[in-house]
C-alpha cells in the first residue's frame, strides 16, 4: 500500500506489474505475449507457419519442438527456453532466452524448464 493512502477524486492509483512471462503450459502461459524476434535474430526460429496445413502444427507439437530444439549456433547446450503459439493460425516460434518481450495479439508465450524439456523427450 501507499503511505497515507486515501481517496482523491482527481487521481487514479495504478500498480505496475512485471511484464516478464514466467508461466509454463500447465500455468496457462502468458496470453498476448511474445519475445521480440527482431532483437533475437540468432536465438529464435519459426518452426510452424500458416502457409499450408502441412506447415502448421498443434500446440502439443510446438511444445515438443521446443523440447527438442538446441540452438547449436549459440552453444551445444543452448536449449529452447520459451515458445510462442498462435492457436488461430497454428504458428510456432521457439526462443533461446526471451529479449524484448512485448504485447502480441496473436501469440501466447510459454516458458520451458529443463525438467519440462526432459519429461517431453
PDB file of C-alpha atoms in Angstrom, residues 16-92:
ATOM      1  CA  UNK A  16       2.894  -1.610 -12.296  1.00  0.00           C
ATOM      2  CA  UNK A  17       3.267  -5.336 -12.933  1.00  0.00           C
ATOM      3  CA  UNK A  18       6.409  -7.046 -14.181  1.00  0.00           C
ATOM      4  CA  UNK A  19       5.684  -7.862 -17.848  1.00  0.00           C
ATOM      5  CA  UNK A  20       8.077 -10.813 -17.954  1.00  0.00           C
ATOM      6  CA  UNK A  21       6.371 -14.132 -18.631  1.00  0.00           C
ATOM      7  CA  UNK A  22       7.304 -16.921 -16.253  1.00  0.00           C
ATOM      8  CA  UNK A  23       4.388 -19.304 -16.873  1.00  0.00           C
ATOM      9  CA  UNK A  24       4.662 -22.718 -18.466  1.00  0.00           C
ATOM     10  CA  UNK A  25       1.916 -24.605 -20.333  1.00  0.00           C
ATOM     11  CA  UNK A  26       0.424 -26.028 -17.121  1.00  0.00           C
ATOM     12  CA  UNK A  27       0.082 -22.475 -15.770  1.00  0.00           C
ATOM     13  CA  UNK A  28      -1.582 -21.274 -18.979  1.00  0.00           C
ATOM     14  CA  UNK A  29       1.335 -19.267 -20.365  1.00  0.00           C
ATOM     15  CA  UNK A  30       1.096 -15.521 -20.938  1.00  0.00           C
ATOM     16  CA  UNK A  31      -1.687 -14.539 -23.327  1.00  0.00           C
ATOM     17  CA  UNK A  32      -0.884 -11.942 -25.995  1.00  0.00           C
ATOM     18  CA  UNK A  33       2.865 -12.002 -25.308  1.00  0.00           C
ATOM     19  CA  UNK A  34       5.866 -12.928 -27.430  1.00  0.00           C
ATOM     20  CA  UNK A  35       9.631 -12.423 -27.308  1.00  0.00           C
ATOM     21  CA  UNK A  36      10.897  -9.868 -29.823  1.00  0.00           C
ATOM     22  CA  UNK A  37      12.206 -11.895 -32.758  1.00  0.00           C
ATOM     23  CA  UNK A  38      13.825  -8.815 -34.323  1.00  0.00           C
ATOM     24  CA  UNK A  39      16.035  -8.330 -31.258  1.00  0.00           C
ATOM     25  CA  UNK A  40      16.954 -12.019 -31.278  1.00  0.00           C
ATOM     26  CA  UNK A  41      17.872 -12.878 -34.884  1.00  0.00           C
ATOM     27  CA  UNK A  42      20.064 -15.872 -33.998  1.00  0.00           C
ATOM     28  CA  UNK A  43      18.138 -17.130 -30.974  1.00  0.00           C
ATOM     29  CA  UNK A  44      14.693 -17.763 -32.416  1.00  0.00           C
ATOM     30  CA  UNK A  45      13.184 -19.963 -35.073  1.00  0.00           C
ATOM     31  CA  UNK A  46       9.713 -20.009 -36.589  1.00  0.00           C
ATOM     32  CA  UNK A  47       9.078 -23.737 -36.904  1.00  0.00           C
ATOM     33  CA  UNK A  48       5.407 -23.752 -37.933  1.00  0.00           C
ATOM     34  CA  UNK A  49       3.769 -21.329 -40.375  1.00  0.00           C
ATOM     35  CA  UNK A  50       0.270 -20.848 -41.722  1.00  0.00           C
ATOM     36  CA  UNK A  51       1.294 -21.049 -45.406  1.00  0.00           C
ATOM     37  CA  UNK A  52      -0.260 -24.503 -45.754  1.00  0.00           C
ATOM     38  CA  UNK A  53      -1.806 -27.114 -43.448  1.00  0.00           C
ATOM     39  CA  UNK A  54       1.333 -29.250 -43.813  1.00  0.00           C
ATOM     40  CA  UNK A  55       3.442 -26.425 -42.341  1.00  0.00           C
ATOM     41  CA  UNK A  56       1.133 -25.742 -39.380  1.00  0.00           C
ATOM     42  CA  UNK A  57       1.337 -27.517 -36.020  1.00  0.00           C
ATOM     43  CA  UNK A  58      -0.689 -28.130 -32.893  1.00  0.00           C
ATOM     44  CA  UNK A  59       0.150 -26.620 -29.523  1.00  0.00           C
ATOM     45  CA  UNK A  60       1.447 -30.003 -28.335  1.00  0.00           C
ATOM     46  CA  UNK A  61       3.696 -30.264 -31.388  1.00  0.00           C
ATOM     47  CA  UNK A  62       5.029 -26.750 -30.767  1.00  0.00           C
ATOM     48  CA  UNK A  63       5.824 -27.603 -27.155  1.00  0.00           C
ATOM     49  CA  UNK A  64       7.547 -30.818 -28.282  1.00  0.00           C
ATOM     50  CA  UNK A  65       9.578 -28.943 -30.903  1.00  0.00           C
ATOM     51  CA  UNK A  66      10.837 -26.629 -28.143  1.00  0.00           C
ATOM     52  CA  UNK A  67      11.819 -29.625 -26.020  1.00  0.00           C
ATOM     53  CA  UNK A  68      13.878 -30.982 -28.914  1.00  0.00           C
ATOM     54  CA  UNK A  69      15.449 -27.704 -30.056  1.00  0.00           C
ATOM     55  CA  UNK A  70      19.041 -26.746 -29.334  1.00  0.00           C
ATOM     56  CA  UNK A  71      20.370 -23.515 -30.819  1.00  0.00           C
ATOM     57  CA  UNK A  72      23.714 -25.047 -31.783  1.00  0.00           C
ATOM     58  CA  UNK A  73      24.792 -21.801 -33.473  1.00  0.00           C
ATOM     59  CA  UNK A  74      24.973 -20.383 -29.919  1.00  0.00           C
ATOM     60  CA  UNK A  75      26.142 -23.357 -27.846  1.00  0.00           C
ATOM     61  CA  UNK A  76      25.765 -27.126 -27.610  1.00  0.00           C
ATOM     62  CA  UNK A  77      23.562 -26.595 -24.540  1.00  0.00           C
ATOM     63  CA  UNK A  78      21.542 -23.583 -25.741  1.00  0.00           C
ATOM     64  CA  UNK A  79      18.190 -25.285 -25.275  1.00  0.00           C
ATOM     65  CA  UNK A  80      14.852 -23.719 -26.144  1.00  0.00           C
ATOM     66  CA  UNK A  81      13.618 -21.822 -23.078  1.00  0.00           C
ATOM     67  CA  UNK A  82      10.444 -20.193 -24.436  1.00  0.00           C
ATOM     68  CA  UNK A  83       7.903 -20.995 -27.111  1.00  0.00           C
ATOM     69  CA  UNK A  84       5.060 -18.929 -28.527  1.00  0.00           C
ATOM     70  CA  UNK A  85       1.982 -20.415 -30.148  1.00  0.00           C
ATOM     71  CA  UNK A  86      -0.761 -18.850 -32.278  1.00  0.00           C
ATOM     72  CA  UNK A  87      -3.831 -21.048 -31.827  1.00  0.00           C
ATOM     73  CA  UNK A  88      -5.739 -19.495 -34.764  1.00  0.00           C
ATOM     74  CA  UNK A  89      -3.011 -19.691 -37.422  1.00  0.00           C
ATOM     75  CA  UNK A  90      -1.269 -22.693 -35.802  1.00  0.00           C
ATOM     76  CA  UNK A  91       2.119 -20.975 -35.959  1.00  0.00           C
ATOM     77  CA  UNK A  92       5.000 -21.601 -33.564  1.00  0.00           C
TER      78      UNK A  92
END
